[in-house]
């Protein structure tokens, strides 16, 4: 049965218009165990403090707007329920991203990296009148990768991206999209794609730490896919006799 | 700041992005969106896009044409429907060529599945017509079109909220936007302006729509005294996840799932003997609510069961992965083992800004064109959906008419220069914002919104009657009065969502009134508009489109005829 309970949230706050540095603020809201953390944040905003800022859009894990860190783990606030937590819930912006206000981070660098992998199908032969034929087992190769919603949770969680010395690493989200095109049997630019990925800030930036896979809200086997990119690069450069 | 573009597109869902891709090579195109483009609500579309490709079984555009007209309860304009259905295969192949990762048949062609209301041979039995990528079709098309826009270097003004349309000598010449990150106002001048702002499902308490679906574009046009068409037709999707209202795609039934009441009966057999669970959405939603009203809901509560357990885990994970994940996350149940609790949820608005088949906005019942202004997608009414949209027809609408709007705009921009403006549009908007922010009042926007959403469920959802609609109108007018006394407590300039939501609420209240008013004046039942006091369709009087206007004298309803080219109205049974 539904029952109301008191939920405590400790939230990262920063307003560039008045705060010199960030601080944490505690709130209490009435919530049902089945409520989303996003519902709690909205309740705070609508009933207690309208200045609390965070992004949201679809509310059910499809648009990727509300990536944030909850008790230290990146995820979507609309996909985590109150009952998933005990006691106080610590809410912070995605790590490794510059904070604009409260839980809102600056996304441009993330999308610049994304754009750097040439995220579109490249073909050289003319398109047929109808569809290009693609056997189902070819389509299945990247069917998990196309679940990606660009929420940024993987890249934010990646220790390589978090490290100042290696933050130029293109990051798991961009690599998932690179994988999606590299392993799409319709794409005809694998040489160019491999050249784009074959460097220390490309696929080789991945140190196989699995954090991305752990947090992916769409359960994409991110680390495995990056591994497959590495294998593809290696195999291309070391063709078997 | 002032930006000059050839073409300004408001909204970055499929319609806006498809239009942008069409013109990006030959024009300076800007896309404005209040959310980051890939967060647009088109991404939540799950089940597919229809086209009579015949990849799985025999199909013909004429059958599809008939189904769409019948689905619309004969209120769609058949010239527009014909354009859409005949263009469908081209639109799908084009997406495939752009890279959309469609699911495939064993022969490697685009896979197709059943969807409600889509039949073979003019209603004989269901046909596989919906092209899909598992159950995230909208999302992968959105991603593909976004990627195409990046490739064509379309200029995005992301997280810019449009506050006003700018007219000069009767021509739409741009928009004023509010940059959410800074609170700055910008003037975007365009030789053509396209509204692709989506629907307004957030007017209702139970909805599948995202938070951004507040109908801004609809009201930006309406508040200028321009009409909105067929606003009484609001689609409730039969299967919203109970109690959140999150969409559970018709694909679940397309793949073989069915509905059951508390006695375990497959009740759709009663309501739609031929196609059963694959009837049109208005029919299924009414059936579910009838079961619930007659105490056959599960545990006598307000939901029924959607049963997909017999499909088996493998098929569920391959074809319905997203749905299975929603059910698991939000209800903690496994749909391969337990049935899914569902209830109708506000999903789509068939009506909108009247346009011709090239997206040009129409100013009246005579079809006068508003120069410079275009609209497409859910915010527009061409009308291809009439009184009820068939599943999978919305994405096709966005693609076909998005492209056509793009072509039409590209054709005219060379004829125009950016005018010098006699009034300062930025100042007018700035004064409005200052007034909103400085008002000291007693009302909270959130509270008014909550009341609006409840009363629209009570009086303006699936079952309607005169008494309720009148009461709803009165209550909305009281809320509009309360709105004048709303205080915005956040005075900041950086991501002031309280301010944005207050402005959205003004749009929503106006649209709520337009919906109830249009519904009150249609004294018949047709498609998604069901009147308990007039429970049959009345073609001799109401086979016509409603146009609602707002003026200083209040609201006014006018009508325009439906274009019937091929299919005369018949009794609609599934």
GROMACS .gro file of C-alpha atoms in nm, chain B residues 7-257:
model
  251
  248UNK     CA    1   1.474   3.064  -4.105
  249UNK     CA    2   1.391   3.041  -3.736
  250UNK     CA    3   1.250   2.708  -3.617
  251UNK     CA    4   1.101   2.689  -3.269
  252UNK     CA    5   1.117   2.339  -3.126
  253UNK     CA    6   1.373   2.065  -3.173
  254UNK     CA    7   1.159   1.754  -3.187
  255UNK     CA    8   1.124   1.549  -3.503
  256UNK     CA    9   0.918   1.808  -3.692
  257UNK     CA   10   1.154   2.097  -3.622
  258UNK     CA   11   1.468   1.895  -3.687
  259UNK     CA   12   1.329   1.740  -4.006
  260UNK     CA   13   1.247   2.088  -4.135
  261UNK     CA   14   1.594   2.210  -4.035
  262UNK     CA   15   1.766   1.926  -4.220
  263UNK     CA   16   1.566   2.016  -4.530
  264UNK     CA   17   1.682   2.378  -4.544
  265UNK     CA   18   2.020   2.372  -4.373
  266UNK     CA   19   2.224   2.349  -4.690
  267UNK     CA   20   2.067   2.646  -4.860
  268UNK     CA   21   1.969   2.880  -4.581
  269UNK     CA   22   2.091   3.014  -4.251
  270UNK     CA   23   1.876   2.808  -4.015
  271UNK     CA   24   1.842   2.844  -3.640
  272UNK     CA   25   1.659   2.605  -3.412
  273UNK     CA   26   1.538   2.742  -3.080
  274UNK     CA   27   1.444   2.501  -2.804
  275UNK     CA   28   1.359   2.543  -2.438
  276UNK     CA   29   1.521   2.208  -2.368
  277UNK     CA   30   1.841   2.069  -2.512
  278UNK     CA   31   1.739   1.925  -2.855
  279UNK     CA   32   1.777   1.556  -2.770
  280UNK     CA   33   1.554   1.608  -2.464
  281UNK     CA   34   1.256   1.691  -2.686
  282UNK     CA   35   0.941   1.491  -2.631
  283UNK     CA   36   0.946   1.319  -2.972
  284UNK     CA   37   1.209   1.099  -2.811
  285UNK     CA   38   0.943   0.940  -2.593
  286UNK     CA   39   0.761   0.793  -2.896
  287UNK     CA   40   0.801   0.418  -2.869
  288UNK     CA   41   0.612   0.200  -3.109
  289UNK     CA   42   0.693   0.303  -3.463
  290UNK     CA   43   0.618   0.497  -3.780
  291UNK     CA   44   0.362   0.371  -4.026
  292UNK     CA   45   0.419   0.322  -4.397
  293UNK     CA   46   0.263   0.068  -4.632
  294UNK     CA   47   0.596  -0.085  -4.730
  295UNK     CA   48   0.455  -0.437  -4.744
  296UNK     CA   49   0.774  -0.581  -4.596
  297UNK     CA   50   0.587  -0.831  -4.380
  298UNK     CA   51   0.261  -0.878  -4.569
  299UNK     CA   52   0.060  -0.725  -4.849
  300UNK     CA   53  -0.029  -0.362  -4.797
  301UNK     CA   54  -0.144  -0.065  -5.007
  302UNK     CA   55  -0.153   0.308  -4.957
  303UNK     CA   56  -0.526   0.306  -5.032
  304UNK     CA   57  -0.587   0.075  -4.731
  305UNK     CA   58  -0.374   0.301  -4.517
  306UNK     CA   59  -0.558   0.607  -4.647
  307UNK     CA   60  -0.891   0.451  -4.549
  308UNK     CA   61  -0.768   0.347  -4.203
  309UNK     CA   62  -0.643   0.696  -4.128
  310UNK     CA   63  -0.970   0.857  -4.238
  311UNK     CA   64  -1.177   0.603  -4.046
  312UNK     CA   65  -0.945   0.643  -3.746
  313UNK     CA   66  -1.008   1.017  -3.760
  314UNK     CA   67  -1.382   0.949  -3.745
  315UNK     CA   68  -1.404   1.117  -4.088
  316UNK     CA   69  -1.290   1.454  -3.962
  317UNK     CA   70  -0.945   1.455  -4.125
  318UNK     CA   71  -0.895   1.650  -4.446
  319UNK     CA   72  -0.854   1.376  -4.703
  320UNK     CA   73  -0.636   1.576  -4.942
  321UNK     CA   74  -0.379   1.614  -4.660
  322UNK     CA   75  -0.411   1.249  -4.555
  323UNK     CA   76  -0.348   1.138  -4.913
  324UNK     CA   77  -0.031   1.347  -4.928
  325UNK     CA   78   0.090   1.189  -4.605
  326UNK     CA   79   0.015   0.826  -4.678
  327UNK     CA   80   0.153   0.838  -5.031
  328UNK     CA   81   0.472   1.005  -4.911
  329UNK     CA   82   0.519   0.755  -4.628
  330UNK     CA   83   0.751   0.503  -4.800
  331UNK     CA   84   0.979   0.780  -4.922
  332UNK     CA   85   0.992   0.931  -4.575
  333UNK     CA   86   1.087   0.596  -4.420
  334UNK     CA   87   1.354   0.507  -4.679
  335UNK     CA   88   1.501   0.853  -4.636
  336UNK     CA   89   1.528   0.799  -4.259
  337UNK     CA   90   1.687   0.462  -4.320
  338UNK     CA   91   1.939   0.622  -4.554
  339UNK     CA   92   2.017   0.882  -4.288
  340UNK     CA   93   2.103   0.595  -4.055
  341UNK     CA   94   1.797   0.523  -3.842
  342UNK     CA   95   1.863   0.177  -3.692
  343UNK     CA   96   1.532   0.010  -3.774
  344UNK     CA   97   1.466  -0.343  -3.653
  345UNK     CA   98   1.486  -0.587  -3.943
  346UNK     CA   99   1.299  -0.879  -4.098
  347UNK     CA  100   1.487  -1.205  -4.147
  348UNK     CA  101   1.554  -1.084  -4.503
  349UNK     CA  102   1.717  -0.764  -4.377
  350UNK     CA  103   1.432  -0.531  -4.469
  351UNK     CA  104   1.272  -0.285  -4.227
  352UNK     CA  105   1.059  -0.487  -3.984
  353UNK     CA  106   0.693  -0.394  -3.939
  354UNK     CA  107   0.444  -0.466  -3.664
  355UNK     CA  108   0.072  -0.436  -3.596
  356UNK     CA  109  -0.070  -0.118  -3.451
  357UNK     CA  110  -0.420  -0.010  -3.353
  358UNK     CA  111  -0.656   0.079  -3.635
  359UNK     CA  112  -0.418  -0.026  -3.913
  360UNK     CA  113  -0.586  -0.294  -4.122
  361UNK     CA  114  -0.575  -0.481  -4.451
  362UNK     CA  115  -0.843  -0.454  -4.714
  363UNK     CA  116  -1.043  -0.169  -4.559
  364UNK     CA  117  -1.087  -0.304  -4.209
  365UNK     CA  118  -1.089  -0.683  -4.257
  366UNK     CA  119  -0.804  -0.767  -4.016
  367UNK     CA  120  -0.492  -0.606  -3.865
  368UNK     CA  121  -0.194  -0.544  -4.093
  369UNK     CA  122   0.174  -0.502  -4.006
  370UNK     CA  123   0.242  -0.145  -4.109
  371UNK     CA  124   0.444   0.015  -3.828
  372UNK     CA  125   0.819   0.039  -3.896
  373UNK     CA  126   1.007   0.034  -3.568
  374UNK     CA  127   1.332   0.019  -3.380
  375UNK     CA  128   1.239  -0.202  -3.083
  376UNK     CA  129   1.031   0.027  -2.861
  377UNK     CA  130   1.245   0.339  -2.882
  378UNK     CA  131   1.161   0.446  -3.234
  379UNK     CA  132   1.110   0.815  -3.157
  380UNK     CA  133   1.434   0.835  -2.966
  381UNK     CA  134   1.653   0.684  -3.239
  382UNK     CA  135   1.493   0.900  -3.507
  383UNK     CA  136   1.545   1.207  -3.288
  384UNK     CA  137   1.911   1.113  -3.238
  385UNK     CA  138   1.959   1.053  -3.610
  386UNK     CA  139   1.804   1.385  -3.708
  387UNK     CA  140   2.001   1.567  -3.439
  388UNK     CA  141   2.319   1.408  -3.575
  389UNK     CA  142   2.220   1.521  -3.925
  390UNK     CA  143   2.171   1.875  -3.797
  391UNK     CA  144   2.517   1.870  -3.637
  392UNK     CA  145   2.658   1.749  -3.966
  393UNK     CA  146   2.487   2.036  -4.151
  394UNK     CA  147   2.598   2.282  -3.883
  395UNK     CA  148   2.250   2.400  -3.795
  396UNK     CA  149   2.268   2.677  -3.534
  397UNK     CA  150   2.100   2.572  -3.210
  398UNK     CA  151   1.978   2.819  -2.950
  399UNK     CA  152   1.935   2.557  -2.678
  400UNK     CA  153   1.755   2.634  -2.355
  401UNK     CA  154   1.611   2.950  -2.505
  402UNK     CA  155   1.244   2.997  -2.430
  403UNK     CA  156   1.033   3.179  -2.688
  404UNK     CA  157   0.824   3.452  -2.529
  405UNK     CA  158   0.672   3.625  -2.826
  406UNK     CA  159   0.622   3.623  -3.201
  407UNK     CA  160   0.711   3.947  -3.377
  408UNK     CA  161   0.491   4.078  -3.654
  409UNK     CA  162   0.568   4.371  -3.882
  410UNK     CA  163   0.301   4.488  -4.123
  411UNK     CA  164   0.111   4.163  -4.077
  412UNK     CA  165   0.410   3.943  -4.146
  413UNK     CA  166   0.582   3.724  -3.886
  414UNK     CA  167   0.942   3.843  -3.886
  415UNK     CA  168   1.092   3.677  -3.581
  416UNK     CA  169   1.068   3.575  -3.219
  417UNK     CA  170   1.184   3.705  -2.885
  418UNK     CA  171   1.358   3.448  -2.671
  419UNK     CA  172   1.459   3.431  -2.308
  420UNK     CA  173   1.792   3.262  -2.249
  421UNK     CA  174   1.743   3.039  -1.949
  422UNK     CA  175   2.110   3.033  -1.847
  423UNK     CA  176   2.146   3.412  -1.831
  424UNK     CA  177   1.800   3.566  -1.821
  425UNK     CA  178   1.889   3.772  -2.128
  426UNK     CA  179   1.636   3.851  -2.396
  427UNK     CA  180   1.723   3.803  -2.762
  428UNK     CA  181   1.558   3.901  -3.084
  429UNK     CA  182   1.582   3.635  -3.353
  430UNK     CA  183   1.482   3.778  -3.685
  431UNK     CA  184   1.372   3.531  -3.951
  432UNK     CA  185   1.235   3.563  -4.301
  433UNK     CA  186   1.027   3.261  -4.213
  434UNK     CA  187   0.935   3.136  -3.866
  435UNK     CA  188   0.829   2.776  -3.805
  436UNK     CA  189   0.656   2.668  -3.488
  437UNK     CA  190   0.723   2.304  -3.405
  438UNK     CA  191   0.661   2.329  -3.035
  439UNK     CA  192   0.465   2.009  -2.975
  440UNK     CA  193   0.157   1.942  -2.770
  441UNK     CA  194   0.004   2.048  -2.443
  442UNK     CA  195  -0.058   1.723  -2.253
  443UNK     CA  196   0.067   1.876  -1.930
  444UNK     CA  197  -0.267   2.054  -1.899
  445UNK     CA  198  -0.396   1.721  -1.766
  446UNK     CA  199  -0.301   1.554  -1.439
  447UNK     CA  200  -0.245   1.210  -1.590
  448UNK     CA  201  -0.031   1.238  -1.899
  449UNK     CA  202   0.239   1.061  -2.092
  450UNK     CA  203   0.379   1.400  -2.192
  451UNK     CA  204   0.703   1.547  -2.063
  452UNK     CA  205   0.721   1.857  -1.848
  453UNK     CA  206   0.796   2.073  -2.150
  454UNK     CA  207   0.468   1.988  -2.330
  455UNK     CA  208   0.288   2.302  -2.221
  456UNK     CA  209   0.147   2.419  -2.553
  457UNK     CA  210   0.353   2.738  -2.574
  458UNK     CA  211   0.347   2.760  -2.954
  459UNK     CA  212  -0.028   2.706  -2.969
  460UNK     CA  213  -0.099   2.994  -2.737
  461UNK     CA  214   0.162   3.226  -2.887
  462UNK     CA  215  -0.047   3.213  -3.203
  463UNK     CA  216  -0.387   3.208  -3.033
  464UNK     CA  217  -0.320   3.513  -2.818
  465UNK     CA  218  -0.270   3.716  -3.136
  466UNK     CA  219  -0.634   3.658  -3.229
  467UNK     CA  220  -0.550   3.377  -3.468
  468UNK     CA  221  -0.761   3.063  -3.449
  469UNK     CA  222  -0.694   2.716  -3.312
  470UNK     CA  223  -0.860   2.426  -3.489
  471UNK     CA  224  -1.038   2.121  -3.341
  472UNK     CA  225  -0.908   2.179  -2.989
  473UNK     CA  226  -1.178   1.956  -2.840
  474UNK     CA  227  -1.001   1.647  -2.969
  475UNK     CA  228  -0.760   1.530  -2.701
  476UNK     CA  229  -0.625   1.180  -2.728
  477UNK     CA  230  -0.607   0.964  -2.420
  478UNK     CA  231  -0.372   0.675  -2.485
  479UNK     CA  232  -0.534   0.357  -2.352
  480UNK     CA  233  -0.229   0.220  -2.177
  481UNK     CA  234  -0.061   0.461  -1.943
  482UNK     CA  235   0.136   0.291  -1.666
  483UNK     CA  236  -0.077   0.313  -1.351
  484UNK     CA  237  -0.060   0.545  -1.162
  485UNK     CA  238   0.213   0.760  -1.324
  486UNK     CA  239   0.063   0.780  -1.672
  487UNK     CA  240   0.392   0.689  -1.843
  488UNK     CA  241   0.333   0.559  -2.193
  489UNK     CA  242   0.319   0.184  -2.247
  490UNK     CA  243   0.331   0.163  -2.624
  491UNK     CA  244   0.057   0.012  -2.833
  492UNK     CA  245   0.344  -0.203  -2.958
  493UNK     CA  246   0.274  -0.420  -2.653
  494UNK     CA  247  -0.064  -0.506  -2.806
  495UNK     CA  248   0.083  -0.497  -3.157
  496UNK     CA  249   0.318  -0.776  -3.054
  497UNK     CA  250   0.028  -0.979  -2.915
  498UNK     CA  251  -0.050  -0.841  -2.571
   0.00000   0.00000   0.00000
